[in-house]
Short mmCIF file of C-alpha atoms and ligand atoms in Angstrom, two decimals:
data_model
loop_
_atom_site.label_atom_id
_atom_site.label_comp_id
_atom_site.label_asym_id
_atom_site.label_seq_id
_atom_site.Cartn_x
_atom_site.Cartn_y
_atom_site.Cartn_z
CA MET A 151 0.00 0.00 0.00
CA ASN A 152 1.49 3.34 -1.06
CA VAL A 153 1.40 5.95 1.67
CA ALA A 154 2.24 9.62 1.16
CA VAL A 155 2.73 11.76 4.27
CA LEU A 156 3.03 15.54 4.50
CA SER A 157 5.16 16.28 7.54
CA GLY A 158 6.92 18.96 9.55
CA GLY A 159 9.93 18.25 11.75
CA VAL A 160 9.92 16.95 15.28
CA GLY A 161 6.27 15.88 15.94
CA GLY A 162 5.90 14.67 12.37
CA ALA A 163 9.10 12.67 12.60
CA ARG A 164 7.89 10.93 15.74
CA PHE A 165 4.71 9.88 13.92
CA LEU A 166 6.74 8.74 10.90
CA ARG A 167 8.81 6.45 13.13
CA GLY A 168 5.60 4.69 14.15
CA LEU A 169 4.41 4.57 10.56
CA LEU A 170 7.61 2.93 9.34
CA ASP A 171 7.10 0.24 11.99
CA VAL A 172 3.73 -0.71 10.52
CA ALA A 173 4.06 0.10 6.79
CA ALA A 174 6.60 -1.11 4.23
CA PRO A 175 9.23 1.70 4.18
CA GLU A 176 9.73 1.39 0.43
CA GLU A 177 6.02 2.19 -0.04
CA VAL A 178 6.18 5.36 2.05
CA THR A 179 6.89 8.81 0.56
CA ILE A 180 7.43 11.69 2.96
CA VAL A 181 6.92 15.24 1.72
CA GLY A 182 8.80 17.54 4.08
CA ASN A 183 8.44 21.21 4.95
CA VAL A 184 11.12 23.61 3.73
CA GLY A 185 9.46 26.84 4.93
CA ASP A 186 11.74 26.94 7.97
CA ASP A 187 14.97 26.48 5.99
CA LEU A 188 17.61 29.11 6.61
CA GLU A 189 21.23 30.03 6.01
CA VAL A 190 23.58 29.71 8.97
CA TRP A 191 27.28 30.52 8.62
CA GLY A 192 26.75 30.56 4.86
CA LEU A 193 25.29 27.04 4.91
CA HIS A 194 21.84 25.85 3.84
CA VAL A 195 20.04 24.28 6.80
CA SER A 196 16.77 22.34 6.32
CA PRO A 197 15.71 21.68 9.93
CA ASP A 198 12.54 19.73 9.19
CA LEU A 199 14.08 17.46 6.56
CA ASP A 200 16.99 16.88 8.94
CA SER A 201 14.77 16.13 11.94
CA ILE A 202 13.05 13.49 9.80
CA LEU A 203 16.35 12.08 8.51
CA TYR A 204 17.86 11.85 11.98
CA ALA A 205 14.72 10.45 13.62
CA LEU A 206 14.16 7.76 11.00
CA THR A 207 17.78 6.61 10.92
CA GLY A 208 18.27 6.45 14.70
CA ARG A 209 20.44 9.56 14.88
CA ALA A 210 18.14 12.08 16.58
CA ASP A 211 18.80 13.58 19.99
CA GLU A 212 15.49 12.70 21.57
CA GLU A 213 16.01 14.68 24.74
CA ARG A 214 16.86 17.97 23.07
CA GLY A 215 14.19 17.38 20.45
CA TRP A 216 16.30 18.53 17.49
CA GLY A 217 19.72 17.84 16.01
CA ARG A 218 21.89 14.77 16.33
CA ALA A 219 22.53 12.45 19.24
CA GLY A 220 26.08 12.39 20.63
CA GLU A 221 26.62 15.91 19.34
CA THR A 222 29.63 18.09 20.16
CA TRP A 223 29.75 21.88 19.83
CA LYS A 224 33.37 22.78 19.06
CA ALA A 225 32.63 24.73 15.88
CA LEU A 226 29.90 26.70 17.67
CA ALA A 227 32.32 27.56 20.49
CA SER A 228 34.85 28.71 17.95
CA VAL A 229 32.30 30.87 16.14
CA ALA A 230 31.26 32.38 19.50
CA GLU A 231 34.87 33.12 20.39
CA LEU A 232 35.24 34.98 17.10
CA GLY A 233 32.10 37.02 17.66
CA GLY A 234 30.01 35.22 15.01
CA GLU A 235 26.28 34.52 15.17
CA THR A 236 25.31 31.75 17.57
CA TRP A 237 21.57 32.16 18.13
CA PHE A 238 20.89 29.17 15.87
CA ARG A 239 23.12 26.41 17.18
CA LEU A 240 24.70 23.93 14.81
CA GLY A 241 26.49 20.93 16.31
CA ASP A 242 29.66 19.53 14.76
CA ARG A 243 28.08 16.36 13.39
CA ASP A 244 25.06 18.23 12.11
CA LEU A 245 27.43 20.71 10.48
CA GLY A 246 28.83 17.93 8.29
CA LEU A 247 25.40 17.44 6.73
CA HIS A 248 24.99 21.17 6.07
CA LEU A 249 28.44 21.32 4.46
CA ALA A 250 27.67 18.38 2.16
CA ARG A 251 24.25 19.75 1.24
CA THR A 252 25.43 23.30 0.63
CA GLU A 253 28.33 22.17 -1.51
CA ALA A 254 25.96 20.13 -3.70
CA LEU A 255 23.41 22.96 -3.94
CA ARG A 256 26.19 25.36 -5.02
CA ARG A 257 27.16 22.85 -7.74
CA GLY A 258 23.59 23.22 -9.00
CA GLU A 259 22.08 20.02 -7.66
CA PRO A 260 18.41 20.57 -6.67
CA LEU A 261 17.47 20.14 -3.00
CA SER A 262 15.37 17.05 -3.83
CA ALA A 263 18.35 15.27 -5.42
CA VAL A 264 20.70 16.23 -2.59
CA THR A 265 18.15 15.09 0.00
CA ALA A 266 17.65 11.73 -1.76
CA ARG A 267 21.42 11.17 -1.85
CA ILE A 268 21.90 12.08 1.80
CA ALA A 269 18.91 9.94 2.82
CA ARG A 270 20.39 6.97 0.97
CA SER A 271 23.77 7.49 2.61
CA LEU A 272 22.16 7.56 6.04
CA GLY A 273 20.20 4.36 5.28
CA LEU A 274 16.69 5.78 5.04
CA GLN A 275 14.46 3.34 3.16
CA ALA A 276 11.41 5.55 2.73
CA ALA A 277 11.50 8.30 0.10
CA LEU A 278 12.02 11.79 1.55
CA LEU A 279 11.15 14.68 -0.76
CA PRO A 280 11.24 18.39 0.03
CA ALA A 281 7.89 19.98 -0.87
CA THR A 282 9.69 22.11 -3.44
CA ASP A 283 13.16 22.74 -4.85
CA ASP A 284 12.28 26.41 -5.14
CA ARG A 285 12.85 28.98 -2.44
CA LEU A 286 9.88 28.99 -0.03
CA ARG A 287 10.15 30.74 3.34
CA THR A 288 7.64 31.05 6.16
CA TRP A 289 7.20 34.52 7.69
CA LEU A 290 5.27 35.44 10.79
CA ASP A 291 3.57 38.81 11.11
CA THR A 292 3.55 39.75 14.80
CA PRO A 293 2.80 42.91 16.82
CA ALA A 294 6.61 43.37 17.00
CA GLY A 295 6.93 43.19 13.21
CA PRO A 296 7.50 40.48 10.59
CA PHE A 297 10.04 37.73 11.28
CA PRO A 298 11.42 34.83 9.23
CA PHE A 299 10.36 31.56 10.84
CA GLN A 300 13.54 30.65 12.75
CA GLU A 301 14.08 34.17 14.05
CA TRP A 302 10.60 34.05 15.56
CA PHE A 303 10.79 30.41 16.66
CA VAL A 304 14.32 30.16 18.02
CA ALA A 305 15.74 33.67 18.56
CA ARG A 306 12.47 35.07 19.96
CA VAL A 307 11.35 31.68 21.42
CA HIS A 308 8.00 32.07 19.60
CA ALA A 309 6.91 34.50 22.32
CA ASP A 310 5.27 37.00 19.93
CA GLU A 311 1.63 36.40 19.10
CA VAL A 312 1.09 35.71 15.41
CA ASP A 313 -1.33 37.86 13.42
CA ALA A 314 -0.67 36.18 10.07
CA VAL A 315 1.52 33.55 8.45
CA ARG A 316 2.96 34.11 5.00
CA TYR A 317 4.75 31.68 2.71
CA GLU A 318 7.20 33.76 0.67
CA GLY A 319 7.78 32.25 -2.77
CA ALA A 320 4.99 29.70 -2.47
CA ASP A 321 2.82 31.12 -5.27
CA THR A 322 5.48 30.48 -7.88
CA ALA A 323 7.00 27.36 -6.30
CA ALA A 324 6.66 24.07 -8.16
CA ALA A 325 6.32 20.79 -6.32
CA ALA A 326 9.66 18.96 -6.22
CA PRO A 327 10.04 16.09 -8.71
CA GLY A 328 8.13 13.05 -7.51
CA VAL A 329 5.81 14.85 -5.09
CA VAL A 330 2.69 15.08 -7.26
CA ALA A 331 3.31 11.58 -8.65
CA ALA A 332 3.56 10.21 -5.11
CA LEU A 333 0.29 11.90 -4.14
CA GLU A 334 -1.39 10.53 -7.26
CA ALA A 335 -0.05 7.01 -6.71
CA ALA A 336 -0.87 7.00 -2.99
CA ASP A 337 -3.49 4.61 -1.64
CA VAL A 338 -3.51 6.73 1.50
CA ILE A 339 -2.47 10.33 2.12
CA MET A 340 -1.69 11.52 5.63
CA LEU A 341 -1.02 14.87 7.26
CA ALA A 342 1.30 14.23 10.20
CA PRO A 343 0.57 15.69 13.68
CA SER A 344 2.56 18.81 12.88
CA ASN A 345 1.68 22.49 13.29
CA PRO A 346 -0.95 23.25 10.60
CA TYR A 347 0.36 26.81 10.08
CA VAL A 348 4.13 26.53 10.09
CA SER A 349 4.78 22.87 9.27
CA VAL A 350 2.04 21.51 7.01
CA GLY A 351 0.86 24.96 5.84
CA PRO A 352 3.99 25.75 3.81
CA ILE A 353 3.70 22.39 2.02
CA LEU A 354 0.04 23.01 1.18
CA ALA A 355 0.92 26.50 -0.04
CA VAL A 356 2.68 25.00 -3.06
CA PRO A 357 -0.05 25.26 -5.71
CA ASP A 358 0.63 21.85 -7.38
CA ILE A 359 0.52 20.10 -4.02
CA ARG A 360 -2.72 21.74 -2.93
CA ALA A 361 -4.26 20.93 -6.34
CA ALA A 362 -3.13 17.30 -6.08
CA LEU A 363 -4.79 17.03 -2.68
CA GLU A 364 -7.96 18.75 -3.85
CA SER A 365 -8.32 16.28 -6.71
CA ARG A 366 -7.14 13.23 -4.72
CA SER A 367 -8.73 9.86 -5.26
CA ALA A 368 -7.10 8.35 -2.17
CA PRO A 369 -8.47 9.14 1.30
CA CYS A 370 -6.60 11.81 3.21
CA VAL A 371 -6.33 11.54 6.99
CA ALA A 372 -4.90 14.27 9.22
CA VAL A 373 -3.62 13.62 12.72
CA SER A 374 -4.31 16.46 15.15
CA PRO A 375 -1.22 17.84 16.92
CA LEU A 376 -3.34 18.83 19.96
CA VAL A 377 -4.14 16.86 23.09
CA GLY A 378 -6.89 18.35 25.22
CA GLY A 379 -6.71 21.51 23.14
CA ARG A 380 -3.02 21.95 23.97
CA ALA A 381 0.06 21.46 21.82
CA VAL A 382 2.37 18.75 23.12
CA LYS A 383 5.24 21.11 22.28
CA GLY A 384 5.50 24.41 20.46
CA PRO A 385 3.06 27.18 19.57
CA ALA A 386 0.35 25.29 17.62
CA ASP A 387 -2.34 25.82 20.30
CA ARG A 388 -1.69 29.55 20.65
CA MET A 389 -1.68 29.95 16.88
CA LEU A 390 -4.94 28.05 16.45
CA ALA A 391 -6.60 30.04 19.24
CA ARG A 392 -5.61 33.35 17.66
CA LEU A 393 -5.79 32.55 13.95
CA ALA A 394 -8.61 29.98 13.79
CA GLY A 395 -10.59 31.13 16.85
CA GLY A 396 -10.17 28.00 18.97
CA THR A 397 -8.40 24.71 19.61
CA THR A 398 -11.15 22.12 19.12
CA PRO A 399 -10.88 19.33 16.51
CA ALA A 400 -13.13 21.44 14.24
CA HIS A 401 -10.60 24.30 14.38
CA VAL A 402 -7.80 21.91 13.41
CA ALA A 403 -9.88 20.41 10.59
CA ALA A 404 -10.74 23.91 9.34
CA CYS A 405 -7.04 24.45 8.55
CA TYR A 406 -7.39 21.59 6.07
CA ALA A 407 -10.84 22.41 4.69
CA GLY A 408 -11.57 20.45 1.50
CA LEU A 409 -8.30 18.52 1.81
CA ILE A 410 -9.02 15.81 4.40
CA ASP A 411 -11.62 13.07 4.85
CA ALA A 412 -10.89 12.17 8.46
CA LEU A 413 -9.20 13.60 11.55
CA VAL A 414 -7.44 11.43 14.11
CA LEU A 415 -7.84 13.14 17.47
CA ASP A 416 -7.10 12.44 21.09
CA GLU A 417 -9.63 11.04 23.57
CA ALA A 418 -9.19 14.26 25.54
CA ASP A 419 -10.69 16.18 22.59
CA ALA A 420 -13.59 13.76 21.97
CA GLY A 421 -16.06 16.32 23.32
CA GLY A 422 -15.63 18.31 20.12
CA VAL A 423 -16.37 15.62 17.54
CA ASP A 424 -19.97 16.69 16.92
CA GLU A 425 -18.84 19.91 15.26
CA LEU A 426 -16.54 18.05 12.84
CA ASP A 427 -17.49 17.81 9.17
CA VAL A 428 -14.97 15.02 8.52
CA ARG A 429 -14.88 11.56 10.04
CA PRO A 430 -13.49 11.57 13.59
CA ILE A 431 -11.13 8.83 14.75
CA VAL A 432 -10.76 9.05 18.51
CA THR A 433 -7.72 7.39 20.06
CA GLN A 434 -4.71 8.13 22.28
CA THR A 435 -2.42 10.37 20.26
CA LEU A 436 0.37 11.06 22.78
CA MET A 437 3.49 9.41 21.32
CA THR A 438 5.21 8.61 24.59
CA ASP A 439 7.08 5.50 23.38
CA ALA A 440 7.50 3.18 20.39
CA ASP A 441 4.28 1.31 21.14
CA ALA A 442 2.26 4.51 21.35
CA ARG A 443 3.78 5.76 18.06
CA ARG A 444 2.96 2.47 16.35
CA ARG A 445 -0.62 2.42 17.69
CA LEU A 446 -1.25 5.94 16.44
CA ALA A 447 0.11 5.13 12.97
CA GLU A 448 -2.04 2.01 12.88
CA ALA A 449 -5.14 3.98 13.87
CA ALA A 450 -4.49 6.47 11.06
CA LEU A 451 -3.88 3.68 8.53
CA ASP A 452 -7.00 1.78 9.60
CA ALA A 453 -9.04 4.96 9.35
CA ALA A 454 -7.80 5.53 5.82
CA ALA A 455 -8.41 1.90 4.84
CA ALA A 456 -12.02 2.20 6.05
CA LEU A 457 -12.50 5.20 3.75
CA ARG A 458 -11.17 3.52 0.61
N1 FO1 B 634 15.90 24.80 17.83
C1 FO1 B 634 16.18 25.61 18.87
O1 FO1 B 634 15.30 25.87 19.69
N2 FO1 B 634 17.42 26.20 18.99
C2 FO1 B 634 18.41 25.97 18.11
O2 FO1 B 634 19.51 26.51 18.24
C3 FO1 B 634 18.15 25.06 17.02
C4 FO1 B 634 19.13 24.70 16.11
C5 FO1 B 634 18.84 23.72 15.13
C6 FO1 B 634 19.83 23.29 14.26
C7 FO1 B 634 19.56 22.34 13.30
C8 FO1 B 634 18.27 21.80 13.20
O3 FO1 B 634 18.01 20.86 12.27
C9 FO1 B 634 17.26 22.23 14.05
C10 FO1 B 634 17.54 23.19 15.03
N3 FO1 B 634 16.55 23.62 15.90
C11 FO1 B 634 16.85 24.49 16.93
C12 FO1 B 634 15.18 23.14 15.77
C13 FO1 B 634 14.36 23.91 14.73
O4 FO1 B 634 14.39 25.27 14.89
C14 FO1 B 634 12.88 23.47 14.85
O5 FO1 B 634 12.77 22.17 15.29
C15 FO1 B 634 12.12 23.43 13.56
O6 FO1 B 634 12.55 24.29 12.58
C16 FO1 B 634 10.62 23.57 13.83
O7 FO1 B 634 10.01 22.56 13.14
#
């Protein structure tokens, strides 16, 4: 069964680990967010693609929640000593990936080709595609002014309320090679439990991808990132409250209006299912360990199978 998953970084990657335990990895295509990509020390960093790569190949630092396990920080210390920018921390091992990627991009290789090569080298069996090879950047409009995603998220610890989210470059971005084909060939499409505005939103802002979802023949199932109306981590709940008017399952589903057939939601949010205009699948969505991740992936797959 071919499965295509649209995913952000950390929460999405956790879900993908469960999915790869229950689905054949070679039948899974992951479409990753590039809206939070940035340049650090002259290098191209793709945090969400890297979170997925590290999580699915056993290299992620699970405690920190981002970057590589067993990391050292010698380059960062050296940059700090020389008065360079250190608000976005790159570890030494992680740096190797950014060097390899940037060198290939400068040679003219598209991000999708570089990502596929790196994924193969790291032993990833599923296909990992960036949403687009074109430049797409997420911006947040806040009362303190507009900020590129990582400046708001990391440097300002996402403290500013968000009045609007913009996806610079999205209108003219083309889906990366293989993305539309994967969506068309999918028996099941899934939206991972990632932030609808800053993780899945930038992917859906690519016109070809949105069109492919709008005209899908396969069922599309989203997994809510909220538990009891609260984000497990990050600003998704605050953003939904301010931008969508609430944090019920219906508010989450509204972010994906016309694009999903079912929403997997937590038991703690079951009170809100009556307002949903897509099929609710109520289960435990907290991915506390491997079993919980696997059960959630299974619930999402079963839900999709029931809709086929
Ligand atoms: N998150 C932080 O909170 N602080 C950092 O310094 C930081 C560095 C970093 C480096 C590489 C990488 O792949 C991710 C990194 N992240 C950091 C996480 C990243 O900002 C977020 O996880 C995502 O962009 C949100 O999905």
